[in-house]
Coordinates of C-alpha atoms in Angstrom, one line a residue:
Chain A
D1365 CA -2.7 -6.6 15.2
I1366 CA -5.4 -4.0 14.4
Q1367 CA -8.4 -5.1 12.0
L1368 CA -9.8 -2.7 9.5
T1369 CA -13.7 -3.8 8.2
Q1370 CA -14.6 -1.9 4.9
S1371 CA -17.5 -2.1 4.1
P1372 CA -19.5 -2.7 1.3
S1373 CA -16.9 -4.6 -0.7
F1374 CA -18.8 -3.8 -3.6
L1375 CA -20.9 -1.1 -4.8
S1376 CA -22.8 -0.5 -8.2
A1377 CA -23.3 2.9 -9.3
S1378 CA -24.3 5.5 -11.9
V1379 CA -22.0 8.5 -12.9
G1380 CA -22.9 11.8 -10.6
D1381 CA -24.1 9.2 -7.7
R1382 CA -22.8 10.0 -4.6
V1383 CA -20.6 7.1 -2.8
T1384 CA -19.8 6.3 0.9
I1385 CA -17.4 3.7 1.8
T1386 CA -17.1 2.9 5.3
C1387 CA -13.5 1.4 7.4
R1388 CA -13.9 0.2 10.7
A1389 CA -11.1 -0.3 13.1
S1390 CA -11.2 -2.5 15.4
Q1391 CA -9.1 -0.6 18.1
G1392 CA -8.7 3.5 18.1
I1393 CA -5.7 4.6 15.5
A1394 CA -6.2 8.3 16.2
S1395 CA -6.7 9.8 13.2
Y1396 CA -3.7 7.6 11.2
L1397 CA -5.4 6.2 8.2
A1398 CA -5.2 6.6 4.4
W1399 CA -7.2 5.9 1.6
Y1400 CA -5.9 4.2 -1.7
Q1401 CA -7.4 4.2 -5.0
Q1402 CA -6.5 1.1 -7.3
K1403 CA -7.1 1.1 -11.1
P1404 CA -6.7 -2.7 -12.8
G1405 CA -3.5 -3.7 -12.9
K1406 CA -2.4 -0.5 -11.6
A1407 CA -0.4 0.5 -8.5
P1408 CA -2.2 2.2 -5.8
K1409 CA -2.7 6.0 -5.7
L1410 CA -2.7 7.6 -2.0
L1411 CA -6.0 9.8 -1.9
I1412 CA -6.5 10.9 1.4
Y1413 CA -4.3 10.7 4.2
A1414 CA -4.5 11.2 8.4
A1415 CA -8.0 10.2 7.9
S1416 CA -9.2 13.7 5.9
T1417 CA -6.4 15.4 4.4
L1418 CA -6.4 15.4 0.8
Q1419 CA -3.2 14.3 -1.0
S1420 CA -1.8 17.0 -3.1
G1421 CA -3.6 16.6 -7.1
V1422 CA -6.5 14.7 -5.8
P1423 CA -9.6 16.0 -6.9
S1424 CA -11.9 17.8 -4.2
R1425 CA -14.9 15.4 -4.4
F1426 CA -12.9 13.0 -2.5
T1427 CA -13.2 13.5 0.9
G1428 CA -12.4 11.8 4.3
S1429 CA -14.2 12.0 7.8
R1430 CA -13.2 10.0 10.7
S1431 CA -15.7 9.4 13.9
G1432 CA -13.9 7.4 16.5
T1433 CA -12.8 4.4 15.0
E1434 CA -14.9 4.7 12.1
F1435 CA -13.5 6.5 8.8
T1436 CA -15.4 7.3 5.8
L1437 CA -14.6 8.1 1.9
T1438 CA -16.9 10.0 0.4
I1439 CA -17.1 10.8 -3.3
S1440 CA -19.9 13.6 -4.0
S1441 CA -20.5 13.0 -7.9
L1442 CA -18.5 9.7 -9.1
Q1443 CA -17.0 10.5 -12.4
P1444 CA -16.2 7.8 -15.1
E1445 CA -12.6 7.3 -13.7
D1446 CA -13.6 7.2 -10.3
F1447 CA -14.7 3.1 -11.0
A1448 CA -12.1 1.3 -9.0
S1449 CA -11.6 -0.5 -6.0
Y1450 CA -10.4 1.5 -2.8
Y1451 CA -8.6 0.1 0.3
C1452 CA -8.2 2.2 3.4
Q1453 CA -4.7 1.3 5.3
Q1454 CA -3.8 2.1 9.4
V1455 CA -0.8 3.6 9.9
N1456 CA -0.9 3.2 13.5
S1457 CA 0.8 0.4 14.7
F1458 CA 2.5 -2.4 13.7
P1459 CA 1.8 -4.5 11.5
L1460 CA 0.4 -2.1 9.1
T1461 CA -2.8 -3.3 7.9
F1462 CA -5.2 -2.7 4.9
G1463 CA -9.0 -3.2 4.7
G1464 CA -10.4 -5.6 2.4
G1465 CA -10.9 -3.3 -0.3
T1466 CA -14.2 -1.9 -2.2
K1467 CA -14.5 -2.3 -5.4
V1468 CA -16.8 0.6 -7.2
E1469 CA -18.4 -0.6 -10.6
I1470 CA -20.6 1.5 -13.0
K1471 CA -24.5 0.4 -12.9
Chain B
E1377 CA 9.7 13.0 -11.8
V1378 CA 9.3 10.1 -8.9
Q1379 CA 9.9 6.9 -10.3
L1380 CA 10.0 3.2 -8.9
V1381 CA 10.8 0.5 -10.6
E1382 CA 10.3 -3.1 -9.3
S1383 CA 12.1 -5.9 -10.7
G1384 CA 13.2 -9.7 -10.0
G1385 CA 9.9 -11.5 -10.1
G1386 CA 9.3 -14.6 -11.8
L1387 CA 8.7 -18.6 -10.9
V1388 CA 10.5 -20.0 -8.3
Q1389 CA 9.9 -23.7 -6.4
P1390 CA 7.9 -24.0 -3.0
G1391 CA 11.0 -23.5 -0.5
G1392 CA 13.3 -21.5 -2.9
S1393 CA 14.9 -18.4 -2.6
L1394 CA 14.3 -14.5 -5.0
R1395 CA 15.7 -11.6 -4.6
L1396 CA 13.5 -8.2 -5.8
S1397 CA 14.7 -5.3 -6.6
C1398 CA 13.4 -1.3 -6.5
A1399 CA 15.3 1.2 -8.5
A1400 CA 14.5 4.6 -7.3
S1401 CA 14.8 7.9 -9.2
G1402 CA 13.7 11.4 -8.7
F1403 CA 14.0 11.8 -5.7
T1404 CA 17.0 11.3 -2.5
F1405 CA 16.2 7.9 -2.0
S1406 CA 18.4 8.2 1.3
D1407 CA 15.9 10.7 2.8
H1408 CA 12.8 8.2 2.9
Y1409 CA 12.0 5.1 4.5
M1410 CA 10.7 2.7 2.0
D1411 CA 7.7 -0.2 2.4
W1412 CA 7.3 -3.4 0.3
V1413 CA 3.2 -4.2 -0.1
R1414 CA 2.0 -7.4 -2.1
Q1415 CA -1.5 -8.3 -3.5
A1416 CA -2.4 -11.8 -4.4
P1417 CA -3.7 -12.4 -7.8
G1418 CA -7.6 -11.2 -7.1
K1419 CA -7.0 -10.3 -3.4
G1420 CA -6.6 -7.4 -1.6
L1421 CA -3.3 -5.4 -0.5
E1422 CA -1.3 -6.9 2.2
W1423 CA 1.9 -5.1 4.0
V1424 CA 4.7 -7.0 3.8
G1425 CA 7.7 -4.8 5.2
R1426 CA 9.8 -1.7 6.0
I1427 CA 13.0 -0.1 6.2
R1428 CA 13.7 3.2 7.9
K1429 CA 16.8 5.3 6.9
K1430 CA 20.4 5.5 7.8
A1431 CA 19.8 8.2 10.7
N1432 CA 17.4 5.4 12.4
S1433 CA 20.0 2.8 11.9
Y1434 CA 18.4 0.7 9.0
T1435 CA 15.5 -0.8 11.2
T1436 CA 13.1 -3.0 10.0
E1437 CA 9.6 -4.1 10.7
Y1438 CA 8.3 -7.2 9.1
A1439 CA 4.5 -8.6 8.9
A1440 CA 4.1 -12.0 11.0
S1441 CA 3.7 -13.9 7.6
V1442 CA 7.0 -13.0 6.7
K1443 CA 9.2 -12.2 9.7
G1444 CA 12.2 -14.7 9.8
R1445 CA 11.8 -15.4 5.8
F1446 CA 11.9 -12.5 4.3
T1447 CA 14.4 -9.4 4.4
V1448 CA 14.0 -5.7 3.7
S1449 CA 17.5 -4.2 3.1
R1450 CA 18.5 -0.6 0.9
D1451 CA 21.5 0.6 -0.9
D1452 CA 21.7 4.3 -0.7
S1453 CA 24.6 4.9 -2.7
K1454 CA 22.8 2.9 -5.3
N1455 CA 19.4 4.1 -4.7
S1456 CA 18.1 0.5 -4.7
L1457 CA 15.5 -1.3 -2.0
Y1458 CA 15.6 -4.5 -2.0
L1459 CA 13.4 -8.1 -0.7
Q1460 CA 15.2 -11.1 -0.1
M1461 CA 12.6 -13.7 0.2
N1462 CA 13.5 -17.5 1.4
S1463 CA 11.5 -20.4 2.2
L1464 CA 9.1 -19.4 -0.4
K1465 CA 5.4 -20.9 -0.1
T1466 CA 2.8 -20.8 -2.8
E1467 CA 0.9 -18.5 -0.5
D1468 CA 3.9 -15.7 -1.3
T1469 CA 2.6 -15.8 -4.8
A1470 CA 1.5 -11.9 -5.6
V1471 CA 2.7 -8.9 -7.2
Y1472 CA 5.3 -6.9 -5.1
Y1473 CA 5.1 -3.3 -5.1
C1474 CA 8.0 -1.3 -2.9
A1475 CA 6.4 2.4 -1.9
R1476 CA 8.0 5.8 -0.3
L1477 CA 7.0 6.5 2.8
W1478 CA 6.4 10.2 3.0
V1479 CA 5.1 11.6 6.5
N1480 CA 3.2 7.9 7.4
Y1481 CA 1.6 7.7 4.5
L1482 CA 2.8 5.6 0.6
D1483 CA 2.5 8.2 -1.5
F1484 CA 4.3 6.6 -4.7
W1485 CA 4.5 3.1 -5.5
G1486 CA 6.0 1.2 -8.1
Q1487 CA 4.4 -0.5 -10.9
G1488 CA 5.0 -3.8 -9.3
T1489 CA 6.9 -7.2 -9.9
L1490 CA 4.7 -10.7 -9.9
L1491 CA 6.3 -13.8 -7.8
S1492 CA 4.5 -16.9 -8.9
V1493 CA 5.7 -19.7 -6.4
S1494 CA 4.5 -23.3 -7.7
S1495 CA 6.1 -26.7 -8.4

């Protein structure tokens, strides 16, 4: 199975901060990676797919990138509505797997 | 508007069975693969299983943790997705989400239904 190691698991940041979350795959997955945002008590929401393509309707402050087996989600200027948990998911091969999640909290 | 509405969750004893349902609307259900994903209380997301569409013979895939105990099925005439869960364990306690597959990604999710497995 492909393991996704997400870091950090928790981060505290202020409105306006630039935030970076990393997801490292245990083996090559090309660009078959998605990022989801989840707010408490709500379903996850697709933010980015194919490692770097922004889902329709998602603000442009969210960007995704890939370097080999390391993937990054960047929020350029954190907004109040961005305080949430974020998960990466690989869709390269079964079983599909998620990273452990990153909770972004208000500093 | 795309909508996915799960139902059927509840309290079940270990070893018991339950079937979850997911009612789809606002899109052509039969055109899409569908997944189930779960989330144990306070934990992360875990992919459970997938069913492909008719053109792909409704084939299925499962996580190792549920293979042989859970069955994903669908009824395109009713725009509905199902998850039959047998031999339930306490570690199956979670919110279960159904989600629509678009290309390779889960672009719409239901609100989830809670399954509690406890004696």
